[in-house]
CSV table of C-alpha atoms in Angstrom, one decimal:
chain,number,residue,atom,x,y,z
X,15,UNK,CA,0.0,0.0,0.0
X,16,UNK,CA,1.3,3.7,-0.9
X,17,UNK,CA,2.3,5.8,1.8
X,18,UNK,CA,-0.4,8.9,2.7
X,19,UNK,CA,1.5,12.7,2.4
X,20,UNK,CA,-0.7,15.2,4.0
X,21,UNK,CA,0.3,18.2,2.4
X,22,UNK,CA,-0.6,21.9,4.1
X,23,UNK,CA,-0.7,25.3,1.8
X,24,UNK,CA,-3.5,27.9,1.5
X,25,UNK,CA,-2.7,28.2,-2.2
X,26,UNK,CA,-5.1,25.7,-3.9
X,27,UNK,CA,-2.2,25.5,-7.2
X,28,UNK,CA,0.5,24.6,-5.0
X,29,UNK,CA,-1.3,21.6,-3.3
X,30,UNK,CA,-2.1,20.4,-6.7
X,31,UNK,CA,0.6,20.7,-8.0
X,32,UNK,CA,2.4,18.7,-5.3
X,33,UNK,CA,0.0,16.4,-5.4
X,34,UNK,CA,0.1,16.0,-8.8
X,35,UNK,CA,3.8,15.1,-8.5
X,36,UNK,CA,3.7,12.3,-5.7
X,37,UNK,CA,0.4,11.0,-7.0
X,38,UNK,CA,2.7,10.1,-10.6
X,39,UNK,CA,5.6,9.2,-7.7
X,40,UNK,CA,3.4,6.7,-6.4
X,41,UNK,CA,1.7,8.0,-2.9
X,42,UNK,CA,-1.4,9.3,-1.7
X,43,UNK,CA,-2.3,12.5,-0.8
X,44,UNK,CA,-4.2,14.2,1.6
X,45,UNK,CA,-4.8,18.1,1.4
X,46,UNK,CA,-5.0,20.7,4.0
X,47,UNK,CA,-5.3,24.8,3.2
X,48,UNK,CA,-3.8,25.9,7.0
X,49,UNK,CA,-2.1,24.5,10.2
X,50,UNK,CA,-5.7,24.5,12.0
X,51,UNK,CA,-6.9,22.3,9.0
X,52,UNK,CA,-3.8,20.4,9.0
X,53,UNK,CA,-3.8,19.9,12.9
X,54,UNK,CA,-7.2,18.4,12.5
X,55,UNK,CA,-6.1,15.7,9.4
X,56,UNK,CA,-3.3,14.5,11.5
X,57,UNK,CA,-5.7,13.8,14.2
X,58,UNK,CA,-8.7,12.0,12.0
X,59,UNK,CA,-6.7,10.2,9.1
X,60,UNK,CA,-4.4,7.3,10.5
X,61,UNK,CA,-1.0,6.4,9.4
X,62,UNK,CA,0.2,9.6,7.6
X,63,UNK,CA,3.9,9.0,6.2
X,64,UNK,CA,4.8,12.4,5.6
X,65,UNK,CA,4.0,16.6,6.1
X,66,UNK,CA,4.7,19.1,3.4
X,67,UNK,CA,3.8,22.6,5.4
X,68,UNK,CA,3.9,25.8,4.0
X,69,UNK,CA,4.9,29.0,6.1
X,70,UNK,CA,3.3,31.7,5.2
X,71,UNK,CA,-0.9,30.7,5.9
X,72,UNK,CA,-4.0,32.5,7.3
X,73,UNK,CA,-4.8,31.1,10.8
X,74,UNK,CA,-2.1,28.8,11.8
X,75,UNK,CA,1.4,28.8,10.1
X,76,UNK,CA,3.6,26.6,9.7
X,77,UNK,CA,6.1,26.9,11.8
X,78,UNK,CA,3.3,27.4,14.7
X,79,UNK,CA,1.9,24.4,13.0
X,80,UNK,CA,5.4,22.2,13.2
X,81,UNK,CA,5.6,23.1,17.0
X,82,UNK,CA,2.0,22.1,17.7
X,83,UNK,CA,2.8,18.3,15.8
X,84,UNK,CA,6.1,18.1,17.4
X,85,UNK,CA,4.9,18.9,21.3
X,86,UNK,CA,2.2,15.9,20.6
X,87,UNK,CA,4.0,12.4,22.0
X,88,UNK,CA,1.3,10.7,19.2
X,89,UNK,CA,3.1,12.8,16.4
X,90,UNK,CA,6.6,14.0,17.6
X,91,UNK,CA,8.2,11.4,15.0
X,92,UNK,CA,6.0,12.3,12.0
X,93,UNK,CA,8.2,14.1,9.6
X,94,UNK,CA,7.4,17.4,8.2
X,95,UNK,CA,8.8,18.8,5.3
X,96,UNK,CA,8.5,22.6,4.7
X,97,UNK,CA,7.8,24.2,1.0
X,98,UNK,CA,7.8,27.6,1.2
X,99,UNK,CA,9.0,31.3,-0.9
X,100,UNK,CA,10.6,31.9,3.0
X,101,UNK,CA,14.9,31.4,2.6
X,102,UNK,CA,16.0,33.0,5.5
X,103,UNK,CA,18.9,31.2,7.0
X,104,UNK,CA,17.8,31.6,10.7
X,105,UNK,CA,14.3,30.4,10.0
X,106,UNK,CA,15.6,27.5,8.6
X,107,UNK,CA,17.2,26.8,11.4
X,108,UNK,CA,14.4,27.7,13.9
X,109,UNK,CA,12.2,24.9,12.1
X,110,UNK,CA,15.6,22.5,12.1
X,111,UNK,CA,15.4,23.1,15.7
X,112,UNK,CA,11.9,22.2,16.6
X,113,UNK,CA,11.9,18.9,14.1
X,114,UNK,CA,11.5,19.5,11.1
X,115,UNK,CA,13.1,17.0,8.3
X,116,UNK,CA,13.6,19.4,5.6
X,117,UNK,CA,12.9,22.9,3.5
X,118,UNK,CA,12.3,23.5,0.5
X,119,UNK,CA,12.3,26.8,-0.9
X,120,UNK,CA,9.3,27.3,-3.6
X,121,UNK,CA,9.4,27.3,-6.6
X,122,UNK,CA,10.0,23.8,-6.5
X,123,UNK,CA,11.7,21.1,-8.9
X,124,UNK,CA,8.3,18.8,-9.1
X,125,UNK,CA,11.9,15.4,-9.7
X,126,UNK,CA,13.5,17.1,-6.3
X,127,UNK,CA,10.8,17.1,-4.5
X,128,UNK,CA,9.4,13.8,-5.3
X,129,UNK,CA,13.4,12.3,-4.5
X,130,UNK,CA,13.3,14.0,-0.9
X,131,UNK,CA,10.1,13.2,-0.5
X,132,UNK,CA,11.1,9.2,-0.8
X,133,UNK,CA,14.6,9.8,1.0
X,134,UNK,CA,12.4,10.6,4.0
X,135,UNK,CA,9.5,8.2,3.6
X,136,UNK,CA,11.9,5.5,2.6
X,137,UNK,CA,9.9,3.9,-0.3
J,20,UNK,CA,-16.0,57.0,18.3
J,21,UNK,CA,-12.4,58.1,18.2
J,22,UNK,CA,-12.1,61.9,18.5
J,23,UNK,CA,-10.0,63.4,15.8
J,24,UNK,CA,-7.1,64.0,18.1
J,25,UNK,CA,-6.4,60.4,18.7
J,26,UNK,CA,-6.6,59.6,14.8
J,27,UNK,CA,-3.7,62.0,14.7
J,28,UNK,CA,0.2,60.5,13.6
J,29,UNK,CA,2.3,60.9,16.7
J,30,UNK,CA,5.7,62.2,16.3
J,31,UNK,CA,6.9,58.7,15.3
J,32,UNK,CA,4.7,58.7,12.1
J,33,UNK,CA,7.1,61.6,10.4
J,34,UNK,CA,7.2,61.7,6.7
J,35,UNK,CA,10.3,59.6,6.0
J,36,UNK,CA,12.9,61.3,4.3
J,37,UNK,CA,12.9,60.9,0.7
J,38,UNK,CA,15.4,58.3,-0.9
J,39,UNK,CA,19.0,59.2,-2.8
J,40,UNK,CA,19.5,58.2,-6.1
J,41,UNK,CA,21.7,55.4,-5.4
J,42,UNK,CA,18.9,53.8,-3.1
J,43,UNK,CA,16.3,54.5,-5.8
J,44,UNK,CA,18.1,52.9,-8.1
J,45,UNK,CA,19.1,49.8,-5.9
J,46,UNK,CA,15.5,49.3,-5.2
J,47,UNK,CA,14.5,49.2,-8.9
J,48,UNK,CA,17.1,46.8,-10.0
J,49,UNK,CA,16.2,44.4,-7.2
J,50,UNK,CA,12.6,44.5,-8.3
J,51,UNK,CA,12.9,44.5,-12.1
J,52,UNK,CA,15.6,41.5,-11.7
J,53,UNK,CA,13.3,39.6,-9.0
J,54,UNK,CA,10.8,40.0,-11.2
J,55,UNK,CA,12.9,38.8,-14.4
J,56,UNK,CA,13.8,36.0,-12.7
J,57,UNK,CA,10.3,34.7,-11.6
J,58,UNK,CA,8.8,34.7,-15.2
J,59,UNK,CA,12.1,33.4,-16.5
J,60,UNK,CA,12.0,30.4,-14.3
J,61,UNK,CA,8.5,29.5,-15.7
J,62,UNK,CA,9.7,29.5,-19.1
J,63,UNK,CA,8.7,33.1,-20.6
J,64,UNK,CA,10.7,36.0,-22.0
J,65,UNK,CA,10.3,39.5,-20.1
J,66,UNK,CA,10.9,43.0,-21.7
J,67,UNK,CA,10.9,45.7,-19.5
J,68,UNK,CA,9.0,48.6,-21.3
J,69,UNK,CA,8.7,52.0,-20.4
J,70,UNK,CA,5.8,53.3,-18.6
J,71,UNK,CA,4.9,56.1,-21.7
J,72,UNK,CA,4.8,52.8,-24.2
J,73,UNK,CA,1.2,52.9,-26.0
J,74,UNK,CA,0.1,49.7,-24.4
J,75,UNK,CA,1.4,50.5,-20.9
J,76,UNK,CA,-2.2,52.3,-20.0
J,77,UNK,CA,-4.0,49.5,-21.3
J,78,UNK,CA,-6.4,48.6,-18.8
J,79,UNK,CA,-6.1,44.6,-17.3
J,80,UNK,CA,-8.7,42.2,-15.7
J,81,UNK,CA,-6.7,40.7,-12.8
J,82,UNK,CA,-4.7,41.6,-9.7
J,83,UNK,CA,-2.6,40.0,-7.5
J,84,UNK,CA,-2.1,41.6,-3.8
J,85,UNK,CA,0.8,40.9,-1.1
J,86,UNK,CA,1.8,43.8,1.7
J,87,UNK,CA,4.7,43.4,4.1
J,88,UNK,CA,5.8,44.8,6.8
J,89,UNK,CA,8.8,44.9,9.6
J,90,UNK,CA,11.2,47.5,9.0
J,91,UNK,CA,10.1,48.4,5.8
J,92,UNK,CA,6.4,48.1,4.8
J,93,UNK,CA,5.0,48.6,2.0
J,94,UNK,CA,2.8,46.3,-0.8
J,95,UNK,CA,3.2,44.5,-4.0
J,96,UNK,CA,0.1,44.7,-6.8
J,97,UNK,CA,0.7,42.8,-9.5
J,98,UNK,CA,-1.9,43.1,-12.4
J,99,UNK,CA,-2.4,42.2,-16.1
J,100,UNK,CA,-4.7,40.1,-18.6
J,101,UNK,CA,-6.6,36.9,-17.2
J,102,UNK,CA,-4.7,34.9,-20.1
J,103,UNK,CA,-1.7,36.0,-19.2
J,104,UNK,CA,-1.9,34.8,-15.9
J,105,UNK,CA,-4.2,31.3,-17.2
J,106,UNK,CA,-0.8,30.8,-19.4
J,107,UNK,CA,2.1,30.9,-16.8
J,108,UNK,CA,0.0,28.9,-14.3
J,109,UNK,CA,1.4,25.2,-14.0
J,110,UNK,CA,-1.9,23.8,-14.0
J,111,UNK,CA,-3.3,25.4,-17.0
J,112,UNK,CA,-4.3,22.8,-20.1
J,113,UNK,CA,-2.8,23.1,-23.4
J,114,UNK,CA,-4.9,25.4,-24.7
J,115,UNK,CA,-3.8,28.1,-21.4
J,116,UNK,CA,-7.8,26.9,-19.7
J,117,UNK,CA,-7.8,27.6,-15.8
J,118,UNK,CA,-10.9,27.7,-14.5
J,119,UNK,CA,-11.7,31.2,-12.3
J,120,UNK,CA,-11.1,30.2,-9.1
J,121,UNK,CA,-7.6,28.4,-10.0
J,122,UNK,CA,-7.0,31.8,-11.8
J,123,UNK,CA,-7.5,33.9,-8.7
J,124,UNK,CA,-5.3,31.4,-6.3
J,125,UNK,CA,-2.8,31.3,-9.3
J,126,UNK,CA,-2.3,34.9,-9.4
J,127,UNK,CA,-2.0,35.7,-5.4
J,128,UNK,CA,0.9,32.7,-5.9
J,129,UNK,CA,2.2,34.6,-7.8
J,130,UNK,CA,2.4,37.9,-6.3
J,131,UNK,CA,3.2,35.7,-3.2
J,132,UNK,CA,6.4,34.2,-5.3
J,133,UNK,CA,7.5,37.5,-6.7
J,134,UNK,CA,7.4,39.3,-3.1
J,135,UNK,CA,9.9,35.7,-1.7
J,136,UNK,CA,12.2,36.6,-4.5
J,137,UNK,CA,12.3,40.5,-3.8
J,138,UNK,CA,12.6,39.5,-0.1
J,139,UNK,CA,15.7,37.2,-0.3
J,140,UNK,CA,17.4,40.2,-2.5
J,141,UNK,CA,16.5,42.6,0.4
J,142,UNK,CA,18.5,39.7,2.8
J,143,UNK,CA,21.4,39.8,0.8
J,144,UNK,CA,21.4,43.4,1.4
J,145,UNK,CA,20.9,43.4,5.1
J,146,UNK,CA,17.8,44.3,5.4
J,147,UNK,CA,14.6,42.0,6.0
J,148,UNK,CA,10.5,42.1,6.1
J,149,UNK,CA,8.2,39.9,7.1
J,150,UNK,CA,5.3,38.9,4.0
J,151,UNK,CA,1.2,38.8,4.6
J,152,UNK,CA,-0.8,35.9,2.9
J,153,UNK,CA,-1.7,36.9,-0.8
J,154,UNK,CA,-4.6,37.6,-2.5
J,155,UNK,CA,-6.3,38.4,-5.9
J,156,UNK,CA,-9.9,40.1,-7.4
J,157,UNK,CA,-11.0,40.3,-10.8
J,158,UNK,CA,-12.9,43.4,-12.4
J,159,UNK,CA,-12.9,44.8,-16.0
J,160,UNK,CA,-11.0,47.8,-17.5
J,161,UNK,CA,-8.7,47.8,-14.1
J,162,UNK,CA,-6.1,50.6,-14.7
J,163,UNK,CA,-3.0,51.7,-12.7
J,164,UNK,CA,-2.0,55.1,-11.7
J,165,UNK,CA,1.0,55.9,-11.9
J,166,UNK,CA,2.5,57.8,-8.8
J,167,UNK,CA,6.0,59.1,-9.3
J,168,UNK,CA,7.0,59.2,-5.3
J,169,UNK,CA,10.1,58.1,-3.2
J,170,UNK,CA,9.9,54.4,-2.4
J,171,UNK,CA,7.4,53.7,-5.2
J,172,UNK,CA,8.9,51.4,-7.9
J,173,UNK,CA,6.3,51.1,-11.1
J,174,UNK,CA,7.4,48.8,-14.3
J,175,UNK,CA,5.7,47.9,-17.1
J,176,UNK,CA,6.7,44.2,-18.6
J,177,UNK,CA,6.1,42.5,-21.8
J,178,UNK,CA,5.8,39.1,-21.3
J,179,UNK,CA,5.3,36.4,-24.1
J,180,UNK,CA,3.0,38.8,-26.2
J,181,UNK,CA,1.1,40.7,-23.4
J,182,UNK,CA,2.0,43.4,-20.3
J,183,UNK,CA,2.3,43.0,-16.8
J,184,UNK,CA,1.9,45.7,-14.8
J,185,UNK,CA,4.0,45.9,-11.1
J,186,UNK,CA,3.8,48.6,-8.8
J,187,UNK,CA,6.3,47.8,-5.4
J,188,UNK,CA,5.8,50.2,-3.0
J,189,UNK,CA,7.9,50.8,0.4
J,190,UNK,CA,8.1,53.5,3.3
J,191,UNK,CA,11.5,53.6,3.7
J,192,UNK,CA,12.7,53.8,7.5
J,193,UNK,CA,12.7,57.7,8.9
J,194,UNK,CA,16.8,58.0,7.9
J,195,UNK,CA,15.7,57.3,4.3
J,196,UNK,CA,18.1,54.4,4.0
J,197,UNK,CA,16.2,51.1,3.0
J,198,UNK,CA,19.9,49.5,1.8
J,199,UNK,CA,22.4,50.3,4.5
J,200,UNK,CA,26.1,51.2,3.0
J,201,UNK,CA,27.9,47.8,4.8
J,202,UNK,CA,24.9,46.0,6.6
J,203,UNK,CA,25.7,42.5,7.4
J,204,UNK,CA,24.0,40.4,4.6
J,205,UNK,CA,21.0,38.2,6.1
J,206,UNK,CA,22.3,34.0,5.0
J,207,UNK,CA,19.3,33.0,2.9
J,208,UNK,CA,18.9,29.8,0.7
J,209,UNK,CA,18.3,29.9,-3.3
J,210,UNK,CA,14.6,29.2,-5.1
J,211,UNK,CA,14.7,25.5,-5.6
J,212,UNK,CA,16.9,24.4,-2.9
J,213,UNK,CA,15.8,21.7,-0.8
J,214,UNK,CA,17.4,21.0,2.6
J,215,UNK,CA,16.9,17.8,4.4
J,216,UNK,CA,18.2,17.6,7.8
């Protein structure tokens, strides 16, 4: 069975267009538009592989998001990826700090993406 | 209601002073080339126009919003044809269809992209903001005004057959100085770059 990728972004284009790419890489996806809604999928769907978060969101962001996952024992190994048009250095680091497996700074290579995306699933 | 004395600016909310050439022309170049960059790296060719060109006042149908703020504040509009914007979307068919809502998302990504690029240019010169979320409407004959001020960058771009308009606007710190001579450059990553820890 594929592994499930939740992936978080208030632009509708982005989620499709990550989904698009690991859909043809082989998983599932499950879509979320802010941390609040994101939160919430990580508590209802079971066996999530994998986060892709955005930063920048109305409501929750995601690095408020990332600490929220991360201070839960049920999710503090579920790894999160970020995607975001944030590059600061010391934000990277911040989210590096708190748990986060990776960051990926948008626009995004749809072949990159999909080859961290199974470095840190593992299949 | 608020009486009219509390509506007033304090001292803190002086007019900043107006910007030098050289920071004028720093802040153009890092939004014409941000901007360069963005389109290029979806695959279209960008001419910057001038503003008097015939077409520059031609009136567009969508518009993409992002402010910012830290500090420096200030807003991004970026506006233009709906085609334009159906074409450069990754999503869009063959034949450039989007449908409207995928249109408006499209176009606040974009505004959204174009402010990250400007942003990391800003780091490399020392100086950082922090971005709002994005948005976008849609009307008919939309038109810009152009407003020749300190801290207001307007440009006019062909791109792939039809014009973009961006206006980047800024209130520069009370000294004047958005690029300080020898700030410490902010470490930032490059578009594309992916990290794993």
């Amino acid at each position: 069975m594929s592994a499930k990728i939740l992936i978080v972004d208030d632009s509708d284009t982005i989620r499709q267009q990550v989904g698009i790419t690991l859909a043809q890489a082989g998983y599932q996806v499950l879509e979320a538009q802010d941390g609040v809604e994101g939160l919430n999928t990580i508590g209802s769907a079971r066996d999530i592989a994998l986060v892709i978060c955005d930063i920048n969101m109305p409501n929750m962001g995601g690095i408020e998001m990332l600490t929220a996952v991360k201070a839960d024992a049920k999710n503090a190994n579920l790894p999160v990826l970020m995607l975001t048009t944030e590059a600061k250095a010391e934000l990277i680091q911040q989210a590096k700090r708190i748990g986060a497996k990776g960051w990926v700074v948008k626009p995004f290579k749809p072949d990159q993406l999909a080859a961290a995306v199974r470095k840190i699933v593992g299949h | 209601m608020a009486s009219q004395a509390s509506l007033s600016p304090g001292p803190a909310a002086s007019t900043p002073a107006p910007l030098d050439q050289e920071q004028e022309a720093t802040l153009r170049a890092v939004v014409t080339e941000s901007f360069g960059d963005l389109f290029t790296a979806y695959g279209f060719t960008v001419r910057l126009l001038d503003l008097t060109h015939p077409l520059a006042s031609r009136s567009h149908d969508v518009v993409g919003f992002i402010g910012f703020a830290g500090d420096v504040r200030g807003s991004l509009v970026l506006s233009g044809p709906k085609q334009l914007f159906r074409r450069t979307s990754p999503l869009a068919g063959e034949a450039g269809e989007l449908p409207e809502p995928a249109l408006f998302d499209w176009t606040a990504e974009l505004a959204n992209q174009l402010l990250g690029r400007i942003k990391r240019r800003f780091c490399t010169l020392g100086r950082d903001f922090h971005a709002s979320t994005p948005t976008a409407i849609a009307g008919r004959e939309l038109s810009r005004r152009f407003s020749p001020r300190a801290g207001v960058v307007d440009l006019v771009f062909g791109v792939g057959g039809d014009l973009l308009c961006l206006c980047f606007e800024i209130t520069p710190p009370p000294d004047g100085k958005i690029f300080r001579p020898g700030a410490e450059p902010i470490q930032v990553s490059n578009e594309g770059d992916t990290l794993l820890f």
